[in-house]
Coordinates of C-alpha atoms and ligand atoms in Angstrom, one line a residue:
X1 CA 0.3 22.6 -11.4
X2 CA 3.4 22.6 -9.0
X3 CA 3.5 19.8 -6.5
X4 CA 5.1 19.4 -3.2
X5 CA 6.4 16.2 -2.0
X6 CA 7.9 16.0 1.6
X7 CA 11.3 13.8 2.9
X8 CA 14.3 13.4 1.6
X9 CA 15.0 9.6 0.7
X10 CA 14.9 7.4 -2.2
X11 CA 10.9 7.3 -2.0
X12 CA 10.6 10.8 -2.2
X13 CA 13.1 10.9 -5.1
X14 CA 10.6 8.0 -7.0
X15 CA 7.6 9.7 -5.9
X16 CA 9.1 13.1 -7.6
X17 CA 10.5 11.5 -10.4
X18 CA 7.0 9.4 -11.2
X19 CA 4.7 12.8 -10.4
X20 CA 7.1 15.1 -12.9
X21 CA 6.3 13.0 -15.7
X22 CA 2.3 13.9 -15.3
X23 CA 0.7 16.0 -17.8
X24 CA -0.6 18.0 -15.3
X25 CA 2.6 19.2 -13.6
X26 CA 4.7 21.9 -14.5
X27 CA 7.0 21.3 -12.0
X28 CA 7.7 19.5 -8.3
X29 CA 9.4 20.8 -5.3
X30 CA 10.7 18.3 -2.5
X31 CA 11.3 19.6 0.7
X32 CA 13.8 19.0 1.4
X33 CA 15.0 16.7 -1.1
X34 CA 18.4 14.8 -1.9
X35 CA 21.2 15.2 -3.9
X36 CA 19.3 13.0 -6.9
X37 CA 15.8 15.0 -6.5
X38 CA 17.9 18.2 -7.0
X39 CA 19.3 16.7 -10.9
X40 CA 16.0 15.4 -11.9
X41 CA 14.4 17.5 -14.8
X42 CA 11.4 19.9 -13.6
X43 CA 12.1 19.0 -10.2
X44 CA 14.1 21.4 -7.4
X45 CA 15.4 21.3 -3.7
X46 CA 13.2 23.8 -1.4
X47 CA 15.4 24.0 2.1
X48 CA 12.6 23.2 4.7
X49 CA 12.8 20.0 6.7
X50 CA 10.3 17.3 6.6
X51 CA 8.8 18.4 10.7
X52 CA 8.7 21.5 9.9
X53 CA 5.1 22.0 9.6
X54 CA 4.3 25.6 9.5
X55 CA 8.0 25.8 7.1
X56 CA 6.3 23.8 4.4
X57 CA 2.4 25.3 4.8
X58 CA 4.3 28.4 4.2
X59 CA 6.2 27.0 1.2
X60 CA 3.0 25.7 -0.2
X61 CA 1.5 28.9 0.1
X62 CA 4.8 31.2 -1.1
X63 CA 5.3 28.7 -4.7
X64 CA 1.0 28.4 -5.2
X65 CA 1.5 24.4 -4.9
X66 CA -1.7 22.5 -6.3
X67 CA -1.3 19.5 -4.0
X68 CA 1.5 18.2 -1.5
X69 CA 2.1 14.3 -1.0
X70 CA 3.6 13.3 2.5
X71 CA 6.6 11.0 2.4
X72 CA 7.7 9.7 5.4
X73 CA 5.6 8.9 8.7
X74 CA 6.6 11.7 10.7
X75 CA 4.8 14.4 9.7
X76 CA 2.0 12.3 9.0
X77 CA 1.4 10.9 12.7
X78 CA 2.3 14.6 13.6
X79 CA -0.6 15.9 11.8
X80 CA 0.5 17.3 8.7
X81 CA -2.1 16.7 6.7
X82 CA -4.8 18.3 9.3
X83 CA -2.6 21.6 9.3
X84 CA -2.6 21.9 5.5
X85 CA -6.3 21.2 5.6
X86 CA -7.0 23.9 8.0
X87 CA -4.7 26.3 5.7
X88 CA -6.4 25.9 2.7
X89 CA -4.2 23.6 1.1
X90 CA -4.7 20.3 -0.5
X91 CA -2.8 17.2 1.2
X92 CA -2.3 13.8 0.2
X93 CA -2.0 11.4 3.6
X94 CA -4.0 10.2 5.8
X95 CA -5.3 12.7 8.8
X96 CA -3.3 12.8 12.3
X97 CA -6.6 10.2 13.6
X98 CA -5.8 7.5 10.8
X99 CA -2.0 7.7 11.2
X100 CA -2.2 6.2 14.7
X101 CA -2.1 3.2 12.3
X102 CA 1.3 3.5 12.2
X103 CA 1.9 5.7 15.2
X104 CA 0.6 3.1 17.7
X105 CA 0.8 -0.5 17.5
X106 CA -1.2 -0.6 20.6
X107 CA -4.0 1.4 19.0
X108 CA -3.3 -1.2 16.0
X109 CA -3.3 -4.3 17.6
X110 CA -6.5 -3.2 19.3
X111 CA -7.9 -2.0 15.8
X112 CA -7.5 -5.6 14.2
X113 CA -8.9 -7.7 17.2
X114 CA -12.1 -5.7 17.2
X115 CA -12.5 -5.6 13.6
X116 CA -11.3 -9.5 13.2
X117 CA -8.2 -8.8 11.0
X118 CA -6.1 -11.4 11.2
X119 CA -2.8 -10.6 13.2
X120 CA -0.1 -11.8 15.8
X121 CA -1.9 -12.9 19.1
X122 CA -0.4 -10.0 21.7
X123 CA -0.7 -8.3 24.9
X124 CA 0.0 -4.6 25.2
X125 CA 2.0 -3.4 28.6
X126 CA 2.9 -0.2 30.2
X127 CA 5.6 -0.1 33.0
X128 CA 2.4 -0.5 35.4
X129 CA 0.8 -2.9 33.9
X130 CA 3.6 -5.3 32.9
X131 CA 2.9 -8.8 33.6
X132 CA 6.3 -10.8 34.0
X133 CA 4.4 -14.1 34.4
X134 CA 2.4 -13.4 31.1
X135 CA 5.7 -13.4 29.1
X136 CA 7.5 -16.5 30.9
X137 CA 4.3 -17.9 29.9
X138 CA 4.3 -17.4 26.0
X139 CA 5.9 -19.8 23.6
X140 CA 9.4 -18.7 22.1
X141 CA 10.6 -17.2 20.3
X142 CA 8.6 -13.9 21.1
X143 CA 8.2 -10.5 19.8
X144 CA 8.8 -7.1 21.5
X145 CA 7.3 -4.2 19.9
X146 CA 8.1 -0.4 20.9
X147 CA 4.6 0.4 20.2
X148 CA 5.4 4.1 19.0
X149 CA 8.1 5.0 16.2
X150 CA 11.3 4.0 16.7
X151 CA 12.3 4.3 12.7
X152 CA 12.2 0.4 11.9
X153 CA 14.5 -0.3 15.3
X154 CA 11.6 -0.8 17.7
X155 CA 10.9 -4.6 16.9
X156 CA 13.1 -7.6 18.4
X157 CA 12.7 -10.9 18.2
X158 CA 14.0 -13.1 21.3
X159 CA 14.6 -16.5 21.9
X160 CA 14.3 -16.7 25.6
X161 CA 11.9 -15.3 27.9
X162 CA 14.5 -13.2 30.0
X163 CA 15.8 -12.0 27.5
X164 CA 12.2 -10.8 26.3
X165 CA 11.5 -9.4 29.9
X166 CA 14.9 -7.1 29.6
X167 CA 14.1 -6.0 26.3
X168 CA 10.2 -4.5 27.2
X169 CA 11.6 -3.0 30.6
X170 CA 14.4 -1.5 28.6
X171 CA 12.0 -0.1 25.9
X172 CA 9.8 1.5 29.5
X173 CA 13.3 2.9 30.7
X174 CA 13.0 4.7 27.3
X175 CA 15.4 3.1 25.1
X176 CA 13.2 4.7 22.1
X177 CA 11.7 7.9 24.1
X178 CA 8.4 7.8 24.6
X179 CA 7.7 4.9 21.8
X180 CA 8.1 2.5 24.4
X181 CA 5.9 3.7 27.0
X182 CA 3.2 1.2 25.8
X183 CA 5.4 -2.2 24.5
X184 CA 3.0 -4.8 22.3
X185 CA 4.4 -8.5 23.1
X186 CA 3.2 -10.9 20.3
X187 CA 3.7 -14.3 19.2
X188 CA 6.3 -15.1 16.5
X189 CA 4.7 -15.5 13.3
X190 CA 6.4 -18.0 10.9
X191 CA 6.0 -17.8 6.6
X192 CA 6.9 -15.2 3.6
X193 CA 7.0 -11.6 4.5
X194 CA 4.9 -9.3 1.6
X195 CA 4.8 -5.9 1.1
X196 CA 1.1 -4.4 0.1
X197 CA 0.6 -1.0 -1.0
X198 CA -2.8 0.4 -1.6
X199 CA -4.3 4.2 -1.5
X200 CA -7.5 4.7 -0.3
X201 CA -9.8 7.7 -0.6
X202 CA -11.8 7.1 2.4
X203 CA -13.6 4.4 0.7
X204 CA -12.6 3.0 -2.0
X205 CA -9.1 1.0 -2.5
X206 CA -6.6 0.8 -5.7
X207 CA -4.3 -1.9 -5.1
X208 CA 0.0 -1.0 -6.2
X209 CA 1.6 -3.8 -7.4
X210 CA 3.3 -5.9 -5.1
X211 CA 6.6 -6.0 -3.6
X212 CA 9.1 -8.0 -1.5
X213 CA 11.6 -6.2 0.6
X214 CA 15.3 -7.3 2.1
X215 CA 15.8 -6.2 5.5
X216 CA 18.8 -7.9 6.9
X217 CA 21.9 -6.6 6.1
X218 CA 23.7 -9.2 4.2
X219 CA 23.7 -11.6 1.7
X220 CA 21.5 -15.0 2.1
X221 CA 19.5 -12.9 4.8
X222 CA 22.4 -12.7 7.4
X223 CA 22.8 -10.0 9.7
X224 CA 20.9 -7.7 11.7
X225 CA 17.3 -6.0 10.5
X226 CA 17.7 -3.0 8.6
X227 CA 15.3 -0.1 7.2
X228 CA 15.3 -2.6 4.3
X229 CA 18.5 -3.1 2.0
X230 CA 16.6 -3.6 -1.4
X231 CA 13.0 -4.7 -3.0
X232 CA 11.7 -6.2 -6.1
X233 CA 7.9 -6.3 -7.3
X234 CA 6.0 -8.1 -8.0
X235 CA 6.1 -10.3 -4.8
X236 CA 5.2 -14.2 -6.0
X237 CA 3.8 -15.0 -2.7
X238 CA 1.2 -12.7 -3.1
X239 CA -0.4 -14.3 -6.2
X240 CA -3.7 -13.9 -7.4
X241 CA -5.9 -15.8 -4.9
X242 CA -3.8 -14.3 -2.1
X243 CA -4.2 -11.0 -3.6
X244 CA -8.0 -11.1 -3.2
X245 CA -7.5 -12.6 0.3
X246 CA -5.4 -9.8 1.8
X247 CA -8.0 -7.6 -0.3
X248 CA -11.1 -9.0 1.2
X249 CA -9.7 -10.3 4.6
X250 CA -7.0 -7.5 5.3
X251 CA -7.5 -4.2 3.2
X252 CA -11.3 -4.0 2.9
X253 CA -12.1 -4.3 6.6
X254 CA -9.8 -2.4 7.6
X255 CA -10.8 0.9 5.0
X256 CA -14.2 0.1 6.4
X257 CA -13.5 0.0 10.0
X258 CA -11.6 3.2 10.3
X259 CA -14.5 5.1 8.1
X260 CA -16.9 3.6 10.8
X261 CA -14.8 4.3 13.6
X262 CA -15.2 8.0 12.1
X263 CA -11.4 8.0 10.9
X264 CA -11.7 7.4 7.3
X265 CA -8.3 7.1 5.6
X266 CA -7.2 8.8 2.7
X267 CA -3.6 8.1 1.9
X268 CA -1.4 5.3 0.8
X269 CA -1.6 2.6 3.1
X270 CA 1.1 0.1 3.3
X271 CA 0.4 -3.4 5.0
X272 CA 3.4 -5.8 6.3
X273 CA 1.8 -9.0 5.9
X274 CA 3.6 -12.3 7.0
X275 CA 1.9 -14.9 4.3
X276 CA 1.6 -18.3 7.2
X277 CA 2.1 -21.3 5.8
X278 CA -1.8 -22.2 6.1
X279 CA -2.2 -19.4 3.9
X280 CA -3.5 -16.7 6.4
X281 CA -2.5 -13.5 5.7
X282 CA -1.8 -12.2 8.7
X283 CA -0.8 -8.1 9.3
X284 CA 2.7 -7.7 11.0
X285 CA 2.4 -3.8 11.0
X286 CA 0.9 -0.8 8.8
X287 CA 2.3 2.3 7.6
X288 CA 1.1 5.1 7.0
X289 CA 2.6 5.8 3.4
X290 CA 5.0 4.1 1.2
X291 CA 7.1 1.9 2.1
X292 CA 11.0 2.9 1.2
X293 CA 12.6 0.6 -0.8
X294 CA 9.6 -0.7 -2.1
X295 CA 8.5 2.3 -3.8
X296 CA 11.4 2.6 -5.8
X297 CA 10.5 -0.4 -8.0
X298 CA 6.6 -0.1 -7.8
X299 CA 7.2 3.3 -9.3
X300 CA 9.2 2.2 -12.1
X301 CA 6.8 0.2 -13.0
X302 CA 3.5 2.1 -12.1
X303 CA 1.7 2.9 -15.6
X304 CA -0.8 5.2 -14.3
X305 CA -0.3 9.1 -13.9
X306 CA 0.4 9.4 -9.5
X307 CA -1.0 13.0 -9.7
X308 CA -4.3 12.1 -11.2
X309 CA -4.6 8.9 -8.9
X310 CA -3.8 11.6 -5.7
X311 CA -6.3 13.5 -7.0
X312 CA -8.9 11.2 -7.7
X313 CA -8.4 9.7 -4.2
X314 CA -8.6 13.5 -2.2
X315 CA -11.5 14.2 -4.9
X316 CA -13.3 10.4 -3.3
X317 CA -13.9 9.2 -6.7
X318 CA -11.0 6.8 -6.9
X319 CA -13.5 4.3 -8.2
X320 CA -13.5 6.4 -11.4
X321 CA -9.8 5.3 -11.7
X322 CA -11.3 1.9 -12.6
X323 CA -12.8 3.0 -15.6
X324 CA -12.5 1.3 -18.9
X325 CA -11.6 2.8 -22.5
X326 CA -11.7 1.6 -25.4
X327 CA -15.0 0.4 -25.2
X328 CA -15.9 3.3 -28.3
X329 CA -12.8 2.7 -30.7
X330 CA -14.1 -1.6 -30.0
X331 CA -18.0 -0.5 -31.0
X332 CA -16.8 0.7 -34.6
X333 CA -14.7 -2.8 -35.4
X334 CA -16.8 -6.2 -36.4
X335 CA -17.7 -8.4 -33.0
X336 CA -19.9 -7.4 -30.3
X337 CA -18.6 -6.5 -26.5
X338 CA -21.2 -7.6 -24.5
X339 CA -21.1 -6.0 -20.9
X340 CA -21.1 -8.3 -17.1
X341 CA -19.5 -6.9 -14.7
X342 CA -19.8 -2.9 -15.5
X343 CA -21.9 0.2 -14.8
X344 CA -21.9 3.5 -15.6
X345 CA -21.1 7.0 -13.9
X346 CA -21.1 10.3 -14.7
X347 CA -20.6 8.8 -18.8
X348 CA -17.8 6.6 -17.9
X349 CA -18.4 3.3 -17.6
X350 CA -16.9 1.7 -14.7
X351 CA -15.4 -1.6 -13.2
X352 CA -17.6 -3.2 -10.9
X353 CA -16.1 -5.9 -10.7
X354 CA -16.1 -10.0 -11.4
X355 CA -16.1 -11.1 -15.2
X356 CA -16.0 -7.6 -16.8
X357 CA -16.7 -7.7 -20.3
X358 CA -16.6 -10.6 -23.2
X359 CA -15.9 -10.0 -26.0
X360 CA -17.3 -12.1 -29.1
X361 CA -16.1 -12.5 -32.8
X362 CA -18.0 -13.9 -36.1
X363 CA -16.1 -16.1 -38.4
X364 CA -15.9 -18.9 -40.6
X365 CA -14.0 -20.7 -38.7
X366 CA -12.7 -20.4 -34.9
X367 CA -9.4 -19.2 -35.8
X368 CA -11.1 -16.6 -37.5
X369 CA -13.6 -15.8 -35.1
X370 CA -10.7 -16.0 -32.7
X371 CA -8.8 -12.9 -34.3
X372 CA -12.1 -11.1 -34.5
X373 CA -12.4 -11.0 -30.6
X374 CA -8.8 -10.3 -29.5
X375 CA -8.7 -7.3 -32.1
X376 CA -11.8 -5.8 -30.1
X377 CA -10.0 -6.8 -26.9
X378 CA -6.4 -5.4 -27.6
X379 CA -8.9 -1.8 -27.9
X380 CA -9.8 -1.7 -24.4
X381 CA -7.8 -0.9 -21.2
X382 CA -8.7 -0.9 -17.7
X383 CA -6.4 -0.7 -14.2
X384 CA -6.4 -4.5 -13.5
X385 CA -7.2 -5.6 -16.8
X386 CA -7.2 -9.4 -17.1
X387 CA -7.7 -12.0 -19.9
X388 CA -6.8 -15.5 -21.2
X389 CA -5.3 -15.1 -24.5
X390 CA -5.9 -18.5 -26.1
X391 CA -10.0 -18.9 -25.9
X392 CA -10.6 -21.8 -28.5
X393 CA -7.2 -23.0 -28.7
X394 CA -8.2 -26.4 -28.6
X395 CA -10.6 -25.7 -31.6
X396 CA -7.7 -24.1 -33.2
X397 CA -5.5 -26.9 -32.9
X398 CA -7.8 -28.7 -34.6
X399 CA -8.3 -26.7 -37.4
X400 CA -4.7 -26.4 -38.2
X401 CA -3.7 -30.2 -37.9
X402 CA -7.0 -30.5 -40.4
X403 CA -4.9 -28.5 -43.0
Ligands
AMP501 P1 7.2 -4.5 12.1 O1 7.9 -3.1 12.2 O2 6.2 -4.7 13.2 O3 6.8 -4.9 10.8 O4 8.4 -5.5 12.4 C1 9.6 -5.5 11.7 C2 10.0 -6.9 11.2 O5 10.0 -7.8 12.3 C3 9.0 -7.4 10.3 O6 9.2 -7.0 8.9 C4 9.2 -8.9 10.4 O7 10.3 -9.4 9.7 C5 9.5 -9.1 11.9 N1 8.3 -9.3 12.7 C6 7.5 -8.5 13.3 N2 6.5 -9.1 14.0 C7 6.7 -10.4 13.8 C8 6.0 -11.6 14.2 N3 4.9 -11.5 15.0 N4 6.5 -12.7 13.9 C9 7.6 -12.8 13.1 N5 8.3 -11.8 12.6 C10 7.9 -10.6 13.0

């Protein structure tokens, strides 16, 4: 299968790079691509610029591409992915409806208040509506947001409240076009900036690894904000119980209140959360794909085959991409896997979450019965896979001081 993949920066050369190593693909076009894309093996250039709508449908059609994965956010909250539906052709993004998340911070900010997400408290303005006194009357600093895109520039953060006042009427005089028609003014949030990646099919949610990005310019944080200077994953402020917080209090709701809204999002969806110090996770901001740098080093380390997980995800059975193997290979050695948190589709058997399996080993003595379990755990694989290494150990330590 050939795939498309839209933009022309170092995400798009990751995403190519990570979806030329499937299986599946025989070879990836990015339109239009960068001087790397255009060395990397079974990938080429195609000359059509990332807006160019109609230019790439046409492409898709011309080179018989099996699916097309949006890069960067314009095309998206232009409504790519609608247009390629409409032609036929298979699309991985979220619809024109569900991009607002990132094309409107207003339509954001609104989102997360009805649906008790927690974010920055704000007030949105137009140039008619804009409320002087509201501002002199906020704690500093303060945030002004261009509420439309303003490529990473539309944010400032001010210490006083003129200078807060100038900035919003300088965004309505159209300092970023139209994005600042509507301005959201929101409280400063303090804590540990996180990046969280997850695609969604509509429903269901696969979590990327985490992933910390750098966006002032120079060293030690100095500077002014950039697009983002450099990333790492994973992120150690997002540990474990934070990472089922931001699932359960951030991603979850948020999947399920666009579906109700009757916007379900497929796509990758990437939340900039600001970690408070009382641990809230609160959402600064959503894209509506990848984040650039952060995808660099969460492809790199990605185990899983993108294509397949795109797939899966237009297909709505990214559930399935939870599934477990192993579990047949385990069956035929000594031990018993005994089943908790599992269930079974379509003759896979599934993740459904919680303790997921234990496995038990026979022996003469705990050391023994010790190597008997791991060897049926070290068979079996899920996405998420978790497990203590040592159960018994203190057991064991007895036994081998006994010697
Ligand atoms: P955004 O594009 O909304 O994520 O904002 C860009 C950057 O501005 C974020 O990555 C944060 O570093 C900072 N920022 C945005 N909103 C706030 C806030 N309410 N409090 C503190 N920092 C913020």
């Amino acid at each position: 299968m050939k795939i498309l993949i839209v933009g022309s920066g170092g995400r798009e050369h990751a995403l190519a790079w990570k979806c030329a190593q499937s299986a599946k693909v025989s070879e990836v076009l990015v339109a239009p691509g960068n001087g790397g894309t255009a060395t990397e093996p079974r990938v080429r250039n195609a000359d059509v610029a990332a807006e160019d709508i109609q230019g790439l449908i046409a492409l898709a059609k011309a080179e018989k591409v099996g699916l097309t994965i949006i890069g960067p956010e314009g095309p998206l909250v232009a409504g790519v992915v609608d247009a390629f539906f409409a032609a036929g052709l298979r699309c991985f993004g979220p619809r024109q409806l569900a991009a607002r998340l990132e094309g409107s911070k207003a339509f954001t900010k609104e989102f997360l208040k009805r649906h008790g997400i927690p974010t920055a408290a704000y007030a949105t303005f137009t140039r008619d509506n804009f409320d002087e006194s509201w501002v002199r009357a906020q704690r500093l600093p303060i945030v002004v947001k261009a509420s439309g895109l303003a490529a990473g520039k539309g944010v400032l953060i001010l210490d006083s409240a003129d200078e807060a006042v100038a900035a919003a009427r300088s965004m309505f005089d159209g300092q970023f076009g139209a994005s600042g028609d509507e301005v959201v003014i929101e409280e400063f949030l303090p804590g540990e900036e996180a990046s969280f990646i997850v695609m969604a099919d509509g429903k269901n949610i696969l979590a990327f690894a985490t992933s910390q990005d750098h966006k002032r310019l120079r060293d030690a944080d100095a500077g002014p904000n950039t697009g983002g200077m450099g990333a790492y994953s994973p992120a150690p402020v997002v540990d474990r119980a934070m990472h089922e917080r931001i699932m359960r209090e951030v991603i979850e709701p948020t999947i399920r209140g666009l579906a109700k809204d009757g916007t379900p999002y497929t796509g990758f969806l990437y939340a900039g959360i600001m970690v408070h110090p009382d641990g809230t996770p609160n959402v600064l901001e959503y894209n509506c794909r990848f984040g650039d740098p952060e995808t660099q080093p969460i492809m790199m380390r990605l185990k899983s085959d993108l294509v397949e997980l795109c797939e899966a995800a237009l297909d709505k059975t990214l559930d399935r991409a939870h599934a477990i193997t192993g579990l047949e290979a385990a069956a035929k050695l000594p031990g018993k896997v005994f089943h908790a948190g599992t269930k079974r589709d379509e003759g896979q058997v599934l993740v459904s979450g919680g303790r997921v399996l234990c496995a038990v080993g026979l022996g003469a003595s705990v050391s023994a019965a010790q190597s008997q379990a791991y060897a049926l755990v070290d068979t079996i694989a899920w996405r998420g896979m978790q497990c203590r290494r040592d159960i018994g150990f203190r057991a064991i330590a007895r036994e081998k001081s006994a010697r």
